[in-house]
mmCIF file of C-alpha atoms in Angstrom:
data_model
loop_
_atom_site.group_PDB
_atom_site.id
_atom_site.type_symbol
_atom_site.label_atom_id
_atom_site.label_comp_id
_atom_site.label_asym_id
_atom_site.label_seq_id
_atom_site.Cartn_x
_atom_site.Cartn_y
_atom_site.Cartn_z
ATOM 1 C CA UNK A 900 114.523 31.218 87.339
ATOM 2 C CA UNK A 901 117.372 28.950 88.246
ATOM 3 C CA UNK A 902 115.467 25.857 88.862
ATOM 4 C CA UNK A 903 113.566 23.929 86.433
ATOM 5 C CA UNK A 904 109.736 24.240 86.449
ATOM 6 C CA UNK A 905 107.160 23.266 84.088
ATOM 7 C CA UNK A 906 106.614 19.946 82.340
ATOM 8 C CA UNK A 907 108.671 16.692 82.078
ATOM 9 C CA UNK A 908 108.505 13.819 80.317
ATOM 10 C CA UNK A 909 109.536 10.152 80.806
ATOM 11 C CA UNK A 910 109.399 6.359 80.988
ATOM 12 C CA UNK A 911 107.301 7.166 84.059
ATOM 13 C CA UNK A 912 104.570 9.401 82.659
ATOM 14 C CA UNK A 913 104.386 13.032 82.614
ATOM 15 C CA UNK A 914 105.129 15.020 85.543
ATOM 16 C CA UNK A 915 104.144 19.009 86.001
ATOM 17 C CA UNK A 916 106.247 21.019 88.922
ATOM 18 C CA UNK A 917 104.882 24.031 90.643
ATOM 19 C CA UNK A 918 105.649 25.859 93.616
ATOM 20 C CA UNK A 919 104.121 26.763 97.258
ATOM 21 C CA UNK A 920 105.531 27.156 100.639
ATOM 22 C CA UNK A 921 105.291 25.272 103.969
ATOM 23 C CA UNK A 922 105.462 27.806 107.253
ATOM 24 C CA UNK A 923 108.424 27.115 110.193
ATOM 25 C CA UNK A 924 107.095 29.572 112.611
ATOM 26 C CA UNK A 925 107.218 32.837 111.151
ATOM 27 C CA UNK A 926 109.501 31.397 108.162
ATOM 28 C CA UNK A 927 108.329 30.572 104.881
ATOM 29 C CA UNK A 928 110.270 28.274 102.577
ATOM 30 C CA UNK A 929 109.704 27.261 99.156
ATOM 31 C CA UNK A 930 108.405 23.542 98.272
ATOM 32 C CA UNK A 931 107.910 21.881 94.436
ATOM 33 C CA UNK A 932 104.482 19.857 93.985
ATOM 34 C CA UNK A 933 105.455 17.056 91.867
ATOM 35 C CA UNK A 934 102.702 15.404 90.237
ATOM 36 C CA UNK A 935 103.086 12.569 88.150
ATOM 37 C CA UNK A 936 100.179 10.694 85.974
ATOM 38 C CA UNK A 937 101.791 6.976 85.394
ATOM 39 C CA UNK A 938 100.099 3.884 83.782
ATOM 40 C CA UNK A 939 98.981 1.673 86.147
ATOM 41 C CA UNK A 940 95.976 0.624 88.544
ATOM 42 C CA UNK A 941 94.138 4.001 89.314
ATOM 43 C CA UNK A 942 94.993 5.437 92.551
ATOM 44 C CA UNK A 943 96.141 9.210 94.033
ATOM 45 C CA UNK A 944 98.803 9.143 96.291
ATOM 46 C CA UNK A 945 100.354 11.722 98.403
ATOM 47 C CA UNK A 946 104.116 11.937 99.609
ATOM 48 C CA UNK A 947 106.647 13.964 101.349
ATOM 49 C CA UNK A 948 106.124 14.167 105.239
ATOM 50 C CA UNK A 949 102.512 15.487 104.733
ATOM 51 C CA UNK A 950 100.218 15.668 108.005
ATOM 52 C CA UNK A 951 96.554 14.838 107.811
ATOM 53 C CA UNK A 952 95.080 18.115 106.587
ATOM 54 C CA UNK A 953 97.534 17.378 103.899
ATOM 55 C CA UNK A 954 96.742 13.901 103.284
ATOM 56 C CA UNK A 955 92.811 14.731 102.713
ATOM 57 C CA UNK A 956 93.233 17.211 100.103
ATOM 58 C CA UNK A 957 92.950 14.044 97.363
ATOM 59 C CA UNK A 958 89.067 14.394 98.249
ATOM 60 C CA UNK A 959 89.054 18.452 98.076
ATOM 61 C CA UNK A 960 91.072 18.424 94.847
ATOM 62 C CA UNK A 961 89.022 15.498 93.505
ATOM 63 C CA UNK A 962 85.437 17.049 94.230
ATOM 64 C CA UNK A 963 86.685 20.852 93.416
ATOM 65 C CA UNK A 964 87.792 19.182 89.735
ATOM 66 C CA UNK A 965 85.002 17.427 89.257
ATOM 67 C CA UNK A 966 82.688 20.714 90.233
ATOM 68 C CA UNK A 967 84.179 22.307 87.346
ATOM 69 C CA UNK A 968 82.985 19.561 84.626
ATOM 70 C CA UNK A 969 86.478 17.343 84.769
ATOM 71 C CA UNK A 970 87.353 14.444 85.576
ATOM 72 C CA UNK A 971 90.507 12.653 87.032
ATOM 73 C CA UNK A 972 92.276 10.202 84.554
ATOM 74 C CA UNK A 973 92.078 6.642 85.042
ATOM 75 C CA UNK A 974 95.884 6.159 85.799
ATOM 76 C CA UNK A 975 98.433 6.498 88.831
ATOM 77 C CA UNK A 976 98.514 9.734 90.398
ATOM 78 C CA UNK A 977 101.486 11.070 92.171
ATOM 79 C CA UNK A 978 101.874 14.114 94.379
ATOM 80 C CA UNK A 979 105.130 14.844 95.856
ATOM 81 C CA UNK A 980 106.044 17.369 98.017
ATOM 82 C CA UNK A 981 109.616 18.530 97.429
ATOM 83 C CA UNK A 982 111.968 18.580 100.058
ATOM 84 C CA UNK A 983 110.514 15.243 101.451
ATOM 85 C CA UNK A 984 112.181 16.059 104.751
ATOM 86 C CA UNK A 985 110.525 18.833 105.087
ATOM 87 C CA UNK A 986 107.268 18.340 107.570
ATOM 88 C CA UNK A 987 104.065 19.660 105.346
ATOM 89 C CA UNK A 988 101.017 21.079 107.431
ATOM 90 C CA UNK A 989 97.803 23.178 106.819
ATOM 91 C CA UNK A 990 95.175 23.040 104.280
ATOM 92 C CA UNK A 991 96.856 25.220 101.798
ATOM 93 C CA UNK A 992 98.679 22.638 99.642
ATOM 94 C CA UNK A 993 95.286 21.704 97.965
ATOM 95 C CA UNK A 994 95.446 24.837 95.266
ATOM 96 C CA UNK A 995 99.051 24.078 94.066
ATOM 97 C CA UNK A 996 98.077 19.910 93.947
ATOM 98 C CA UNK A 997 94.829 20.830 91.629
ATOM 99 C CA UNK A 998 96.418 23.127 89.556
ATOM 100 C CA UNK A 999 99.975 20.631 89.127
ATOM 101 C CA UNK A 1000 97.659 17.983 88.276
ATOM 102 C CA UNK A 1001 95.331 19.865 85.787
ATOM 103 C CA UNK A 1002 98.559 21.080 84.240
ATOM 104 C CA UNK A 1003 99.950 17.724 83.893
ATOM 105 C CA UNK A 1004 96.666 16.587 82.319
ATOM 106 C CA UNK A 1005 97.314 19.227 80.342
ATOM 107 C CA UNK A 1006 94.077 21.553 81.244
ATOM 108 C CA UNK A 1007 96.519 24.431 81.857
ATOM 109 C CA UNK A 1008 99.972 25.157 80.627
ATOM 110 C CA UNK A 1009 102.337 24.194 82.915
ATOM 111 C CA UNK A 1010 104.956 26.610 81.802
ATOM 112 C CA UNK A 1011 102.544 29.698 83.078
ATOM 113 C CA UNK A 1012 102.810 28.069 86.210
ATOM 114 C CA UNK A 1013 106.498 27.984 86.843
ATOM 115 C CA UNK A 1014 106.124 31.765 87.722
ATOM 116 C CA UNK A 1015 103.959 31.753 90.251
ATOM 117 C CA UNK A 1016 104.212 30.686 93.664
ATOM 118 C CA UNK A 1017 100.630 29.077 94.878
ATOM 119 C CA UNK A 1018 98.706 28.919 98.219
ATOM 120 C CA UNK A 1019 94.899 28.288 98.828
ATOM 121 C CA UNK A 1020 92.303 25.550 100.303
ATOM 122 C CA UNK A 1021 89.702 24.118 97.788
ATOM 123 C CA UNK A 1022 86.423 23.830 98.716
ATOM 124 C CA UNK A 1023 84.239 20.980 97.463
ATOM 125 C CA UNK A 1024 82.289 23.136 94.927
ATOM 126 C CA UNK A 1025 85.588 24.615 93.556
ATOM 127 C CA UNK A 1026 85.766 28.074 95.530
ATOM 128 C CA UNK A 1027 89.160 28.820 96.937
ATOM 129 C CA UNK A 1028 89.003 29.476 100.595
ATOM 130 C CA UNK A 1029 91.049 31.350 102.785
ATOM 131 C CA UNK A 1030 94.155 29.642 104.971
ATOM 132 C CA UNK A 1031 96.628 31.023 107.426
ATOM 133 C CA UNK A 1032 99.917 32.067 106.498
ATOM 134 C CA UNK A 1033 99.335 33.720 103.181
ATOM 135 C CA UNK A 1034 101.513 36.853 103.792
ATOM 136 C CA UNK A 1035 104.297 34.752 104.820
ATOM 137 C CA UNK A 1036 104.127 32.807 101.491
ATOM 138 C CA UNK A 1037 103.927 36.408 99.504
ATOM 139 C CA UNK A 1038 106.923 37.591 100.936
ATOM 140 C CA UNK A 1039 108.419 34.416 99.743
ATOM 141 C CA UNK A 1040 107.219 34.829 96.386
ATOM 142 C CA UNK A 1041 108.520 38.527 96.591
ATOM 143 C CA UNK A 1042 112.307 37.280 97.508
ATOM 144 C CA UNK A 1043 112.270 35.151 94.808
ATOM 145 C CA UNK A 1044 110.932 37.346 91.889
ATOM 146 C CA UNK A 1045 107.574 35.158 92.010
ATOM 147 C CA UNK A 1046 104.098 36.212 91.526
ATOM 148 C CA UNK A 1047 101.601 34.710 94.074
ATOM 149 C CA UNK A 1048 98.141 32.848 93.956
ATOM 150 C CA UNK A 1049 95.833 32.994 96.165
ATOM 151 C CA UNK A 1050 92.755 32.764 97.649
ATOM 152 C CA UNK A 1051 90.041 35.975 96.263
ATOM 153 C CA UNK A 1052 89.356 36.995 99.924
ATOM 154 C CA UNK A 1053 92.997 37.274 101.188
ATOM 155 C CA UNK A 1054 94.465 39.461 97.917
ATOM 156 C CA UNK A 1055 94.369 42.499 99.994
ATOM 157 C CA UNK A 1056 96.406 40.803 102.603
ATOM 158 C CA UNK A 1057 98.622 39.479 100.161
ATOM 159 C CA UNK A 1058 99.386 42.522 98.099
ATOM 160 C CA UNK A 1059 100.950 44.645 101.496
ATOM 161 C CA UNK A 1060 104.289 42.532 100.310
ATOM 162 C CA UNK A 1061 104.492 44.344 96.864
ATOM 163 C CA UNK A 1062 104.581 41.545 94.492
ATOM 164 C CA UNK A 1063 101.788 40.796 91.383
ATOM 165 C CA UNK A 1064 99.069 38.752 93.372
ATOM 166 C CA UNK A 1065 96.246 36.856 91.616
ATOM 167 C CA UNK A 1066 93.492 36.304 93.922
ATOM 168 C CA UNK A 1067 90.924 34.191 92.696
ATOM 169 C CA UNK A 1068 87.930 33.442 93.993
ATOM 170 C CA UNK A 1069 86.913 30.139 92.731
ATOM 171 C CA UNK A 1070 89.111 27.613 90.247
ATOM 172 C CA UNK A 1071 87.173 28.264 87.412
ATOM 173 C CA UNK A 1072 88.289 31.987 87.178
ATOM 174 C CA UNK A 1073 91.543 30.920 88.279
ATOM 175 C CA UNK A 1074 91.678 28.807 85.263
ATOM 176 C CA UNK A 1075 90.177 31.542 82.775
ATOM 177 C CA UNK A 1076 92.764 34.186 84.124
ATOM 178 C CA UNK A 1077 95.631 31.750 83.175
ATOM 179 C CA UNK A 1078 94.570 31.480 79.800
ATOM 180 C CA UNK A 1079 93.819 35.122 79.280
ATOM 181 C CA UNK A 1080 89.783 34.625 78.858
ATOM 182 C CA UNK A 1081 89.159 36.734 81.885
ATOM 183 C CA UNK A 1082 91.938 38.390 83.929
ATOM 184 C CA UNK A 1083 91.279 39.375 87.030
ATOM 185 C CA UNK A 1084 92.087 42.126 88.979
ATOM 186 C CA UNK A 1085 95.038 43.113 90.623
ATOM 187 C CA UNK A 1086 94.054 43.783 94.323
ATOM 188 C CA UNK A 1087 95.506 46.350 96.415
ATOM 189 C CA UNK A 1088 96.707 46.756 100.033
ATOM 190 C CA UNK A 1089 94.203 46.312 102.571
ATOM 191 C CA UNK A 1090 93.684 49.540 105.510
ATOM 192 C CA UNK A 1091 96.075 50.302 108.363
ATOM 193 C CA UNK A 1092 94.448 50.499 111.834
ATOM 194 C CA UNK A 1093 95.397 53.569 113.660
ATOM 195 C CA UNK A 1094 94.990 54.320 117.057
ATOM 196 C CA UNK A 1095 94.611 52.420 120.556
ATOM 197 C CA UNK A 1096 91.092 51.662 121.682
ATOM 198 C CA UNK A 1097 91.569 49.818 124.836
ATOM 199 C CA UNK A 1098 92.023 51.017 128.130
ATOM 200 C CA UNK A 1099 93.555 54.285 128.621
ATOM 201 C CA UNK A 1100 95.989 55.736 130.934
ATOM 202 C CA UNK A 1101 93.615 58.913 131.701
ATOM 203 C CA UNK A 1102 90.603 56.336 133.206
ATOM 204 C CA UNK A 1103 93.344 55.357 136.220
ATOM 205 C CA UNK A 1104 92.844 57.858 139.015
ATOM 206 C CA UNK A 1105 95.624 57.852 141.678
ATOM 207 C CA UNK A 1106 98.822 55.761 141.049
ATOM 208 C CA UNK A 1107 100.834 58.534 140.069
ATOM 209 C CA UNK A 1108 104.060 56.894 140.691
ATOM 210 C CA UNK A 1109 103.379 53.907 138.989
ATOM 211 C CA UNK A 1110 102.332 56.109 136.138
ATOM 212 C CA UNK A 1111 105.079 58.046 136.105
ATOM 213 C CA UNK A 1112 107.281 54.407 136.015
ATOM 214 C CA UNK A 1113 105.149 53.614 132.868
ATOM 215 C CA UNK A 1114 105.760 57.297 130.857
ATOM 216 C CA UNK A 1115 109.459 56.702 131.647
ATOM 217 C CA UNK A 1116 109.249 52.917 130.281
ATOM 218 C CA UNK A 1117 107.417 53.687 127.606
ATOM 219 C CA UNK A 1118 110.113 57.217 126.532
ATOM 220 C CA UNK A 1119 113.013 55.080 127.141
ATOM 221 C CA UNK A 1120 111.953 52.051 125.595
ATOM 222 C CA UNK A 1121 112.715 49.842 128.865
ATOM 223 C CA UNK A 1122 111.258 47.108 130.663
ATOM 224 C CA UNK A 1123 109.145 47.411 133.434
ATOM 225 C CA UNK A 1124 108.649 45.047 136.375
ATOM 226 C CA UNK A 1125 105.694 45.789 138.889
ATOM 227 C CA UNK A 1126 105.459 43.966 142.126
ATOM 228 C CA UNK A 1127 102.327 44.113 144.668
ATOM 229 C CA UNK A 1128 99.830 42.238 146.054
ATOM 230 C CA UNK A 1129 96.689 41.043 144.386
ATOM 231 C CA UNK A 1130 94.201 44.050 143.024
ATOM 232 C CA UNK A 1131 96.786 46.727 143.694
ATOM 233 C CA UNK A 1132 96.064 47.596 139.663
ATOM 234 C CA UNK A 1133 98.743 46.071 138.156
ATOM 235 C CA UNK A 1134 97.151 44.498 135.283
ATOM 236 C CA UNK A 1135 95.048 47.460 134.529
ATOM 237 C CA UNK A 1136 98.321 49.662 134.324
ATOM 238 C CA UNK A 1137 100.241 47.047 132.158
ATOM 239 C CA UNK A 1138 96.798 47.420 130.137
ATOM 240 C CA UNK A 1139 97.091 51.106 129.341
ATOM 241 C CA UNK A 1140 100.808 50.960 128.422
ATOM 242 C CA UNK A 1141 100.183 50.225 124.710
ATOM 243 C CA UNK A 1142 98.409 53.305 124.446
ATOM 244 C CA UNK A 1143 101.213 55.454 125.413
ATOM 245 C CA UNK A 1144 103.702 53.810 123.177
ATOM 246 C CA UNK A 1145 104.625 55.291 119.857
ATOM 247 C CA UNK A 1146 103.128 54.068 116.658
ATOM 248 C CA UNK A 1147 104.289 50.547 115.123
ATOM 249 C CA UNK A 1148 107.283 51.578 112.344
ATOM 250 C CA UNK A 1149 106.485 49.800 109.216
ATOM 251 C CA UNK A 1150 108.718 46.657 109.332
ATOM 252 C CA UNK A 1151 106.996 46.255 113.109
ATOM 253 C CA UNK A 1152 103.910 46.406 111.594
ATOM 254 C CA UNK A 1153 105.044 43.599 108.902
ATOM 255 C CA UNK A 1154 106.061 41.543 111.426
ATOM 256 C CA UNK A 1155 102.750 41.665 113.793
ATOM 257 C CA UNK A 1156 100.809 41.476 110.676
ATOM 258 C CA UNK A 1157 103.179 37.922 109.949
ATOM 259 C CA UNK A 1158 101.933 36.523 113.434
ATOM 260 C CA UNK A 1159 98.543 37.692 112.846
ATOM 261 C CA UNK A 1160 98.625 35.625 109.310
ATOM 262 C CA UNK A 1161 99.806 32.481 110.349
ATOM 263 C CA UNK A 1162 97.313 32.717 113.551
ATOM 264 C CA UNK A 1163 94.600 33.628 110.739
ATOM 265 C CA UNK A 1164 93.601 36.645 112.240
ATOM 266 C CA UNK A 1165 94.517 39.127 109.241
ATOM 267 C CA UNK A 1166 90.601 40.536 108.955
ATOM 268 C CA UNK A 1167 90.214 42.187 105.723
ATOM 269 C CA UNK A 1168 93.949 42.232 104.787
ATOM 270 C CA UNK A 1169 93.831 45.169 107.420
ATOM 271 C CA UNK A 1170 97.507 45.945 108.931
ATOM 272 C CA UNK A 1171 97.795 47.608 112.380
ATOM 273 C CA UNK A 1172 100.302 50.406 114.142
ATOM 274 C CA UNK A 1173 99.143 49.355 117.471
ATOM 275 C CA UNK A 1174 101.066 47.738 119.266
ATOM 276 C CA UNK A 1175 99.739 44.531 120.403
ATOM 277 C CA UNK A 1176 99.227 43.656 123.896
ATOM 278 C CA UNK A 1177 99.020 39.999 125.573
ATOM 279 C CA UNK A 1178 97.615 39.029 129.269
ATOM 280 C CA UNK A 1179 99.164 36.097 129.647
ATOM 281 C CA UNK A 1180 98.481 34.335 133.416
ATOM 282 C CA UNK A 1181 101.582 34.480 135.499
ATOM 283 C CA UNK A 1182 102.259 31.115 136.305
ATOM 284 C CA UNK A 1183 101.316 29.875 132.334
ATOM 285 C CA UNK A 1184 104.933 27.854 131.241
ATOM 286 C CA UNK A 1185 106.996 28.382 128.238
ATOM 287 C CA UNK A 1186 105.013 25.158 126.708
ATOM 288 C CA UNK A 1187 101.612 26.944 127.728
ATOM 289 C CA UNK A 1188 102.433 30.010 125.951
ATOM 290 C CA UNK A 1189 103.818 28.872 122.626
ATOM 291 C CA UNK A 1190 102.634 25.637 122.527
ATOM 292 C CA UNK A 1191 104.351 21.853 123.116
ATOM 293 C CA UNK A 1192 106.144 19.420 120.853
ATOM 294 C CA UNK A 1193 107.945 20.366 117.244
ATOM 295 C CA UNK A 1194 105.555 23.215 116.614
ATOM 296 C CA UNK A 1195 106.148 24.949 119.815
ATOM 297 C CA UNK A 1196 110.006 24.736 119.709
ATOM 298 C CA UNK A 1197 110.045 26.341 116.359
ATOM 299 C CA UNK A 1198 107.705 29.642 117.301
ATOM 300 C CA UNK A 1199 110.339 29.846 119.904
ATOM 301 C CA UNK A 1200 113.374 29.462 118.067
ATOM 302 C CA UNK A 1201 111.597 32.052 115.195
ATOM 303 C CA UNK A 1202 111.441 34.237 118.325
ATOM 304 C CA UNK A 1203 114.632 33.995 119.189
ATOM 305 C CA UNK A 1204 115.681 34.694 115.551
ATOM 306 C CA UNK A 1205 113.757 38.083 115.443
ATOM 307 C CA UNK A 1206 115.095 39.179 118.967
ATOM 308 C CA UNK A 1207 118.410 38.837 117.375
ATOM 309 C CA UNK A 1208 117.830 40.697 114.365
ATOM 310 C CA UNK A 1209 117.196 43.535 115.881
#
């Protein structure tokens, strides 16, 4: 690694680094989880641009610690989130907060830690639940030589990006498998979903020359505008097109799967060939569709990127 990771010491108090990822659209980028334990009146403090979900993971990580038969120090506790410029949303900063500050109590080695890169949301009792995004954060991990861990029920999901995954389902194992009392499993690629099940071309009787448009879209790989008044069967042909179309290639299928992990709808870890279809209403806006404000302008601009890569 070129950066440094681990454990530091100073006038301050000790401070363990470790590594997760905040999501830009369909972007993942690499943040540091500073957290320092200072002398000083007793409080746990969270900086670096972090939204609400963010802010509330001192009462996860506090409860999930506790459930495990720890307690929090009686000194200063703070969590930085590295770049601080950098806006920090979801629930999945709470795994990489615990385990920085139990390695800068020293409960786990913080060296063991610098390798990984770490996503999850802590439940009150100590399990590690599911969040969105988790594929995005193990292709991260896999650009930058990183192992990933994450949550026990999403290690299928994560493993489609071919790095080592730990997926643990609860802290407590978590913290057994980084001391080598009781590894857990590596888990392997969740199923592919083959085949179109929705409406098919063969249930449309008459309309042969808007069928005919639609085989010739769908060979030549063009676009296709259909014009006609209300119930003429527009949206029932525009329906059946994704079952005419050619199986997803396997860097298509990465990149639905990416949507379908940030939106959280990744079942099972299960990737699909199918091509996806969307019924948008016609007079929905740009805003309607992708959403408004900061959050909205970067699914487009992501958008924009992968149109351009291609």
């Amino acid at each position: 690694m070129d950066d440094p990771q681990g454990q530091v010491g100073g006038k301050g108090g000790m401070v363990a680094i470790v590594s997760t990822a905040a999501y830009l659209g369909l972007e993942a980028r690499r943040v540091e989880v500073q957290v320092q334990l200072a002398s000083g009146l007793p409080a746990f403090v969270v900086v670096g641009l972090a939204d609400k979900a963010v802010g509330e993971s001192r009462e996860r990580v506090r409860a999930a610690i506790a459930a495990i038969g720890l307690s929090l120090p009686p000194k200063r506790i703070t969590v930085n989130l590295s770049p601080a410029d950098l806006p920090k949303e979801g629930s999945h900063y709470d795994l990489p907060i615990a385990l920085g500050l139990l390695a800068a109590m020293g409960v786990v080695d913080a060296e063991a830690l610098s390798d990984y890169l770490i996503v999850g949301e802590l439940s009150l009792d100590g399990r590690i639940a599911g969040s969105p995004g988790v594929l995005l954060a193990a292709m991260l991990a896999s650009g930058e030589g990183r192992a990933l861990i994450c949550p026990g029920s999403q290690g299928a999901e994560a493993a489609w990006a071919g790095t080592q995954v730990v997926a643990a389902p609860d802290l407590l194992s978590l913290l057994n498998h980084l001391k080598g009392e009781q590894l857990l499993s590596m888990p392997q690629p969740g199923g592919a979903e083959e085949g179109w099940s929705g409406t098919d071309l063969r249930q449309v009787k008459g309309q042969e020359t808007a069928k005919r448009a639609l085989e010739i879209a769908a060979a030549g790989n063009h676009n296709l505008l259909m014009v006609g008044p209300p119930g003429a069967g527009k949206s029932l042909l525009a329906s059946c097109l994704p079952g005419i179309l050619p199986p997803l290639d396997p860097a298509e299928a990465l990149e639905v799967s990416m949507v379908q992990s940030v939106a959280g709808t990744l079942a099972g870890g299960r990737m699909t060939r199918v091509r996806p279809f969307r019924s948008p209403h016609h007079s929905a806006s740009m805003a309607a569709l992708t959403g408004g404000g900061v959050k909205g302008e970067r699914l487009i601009a992501s958008g924009i990127v992968a149109l351009h890569r291609r």
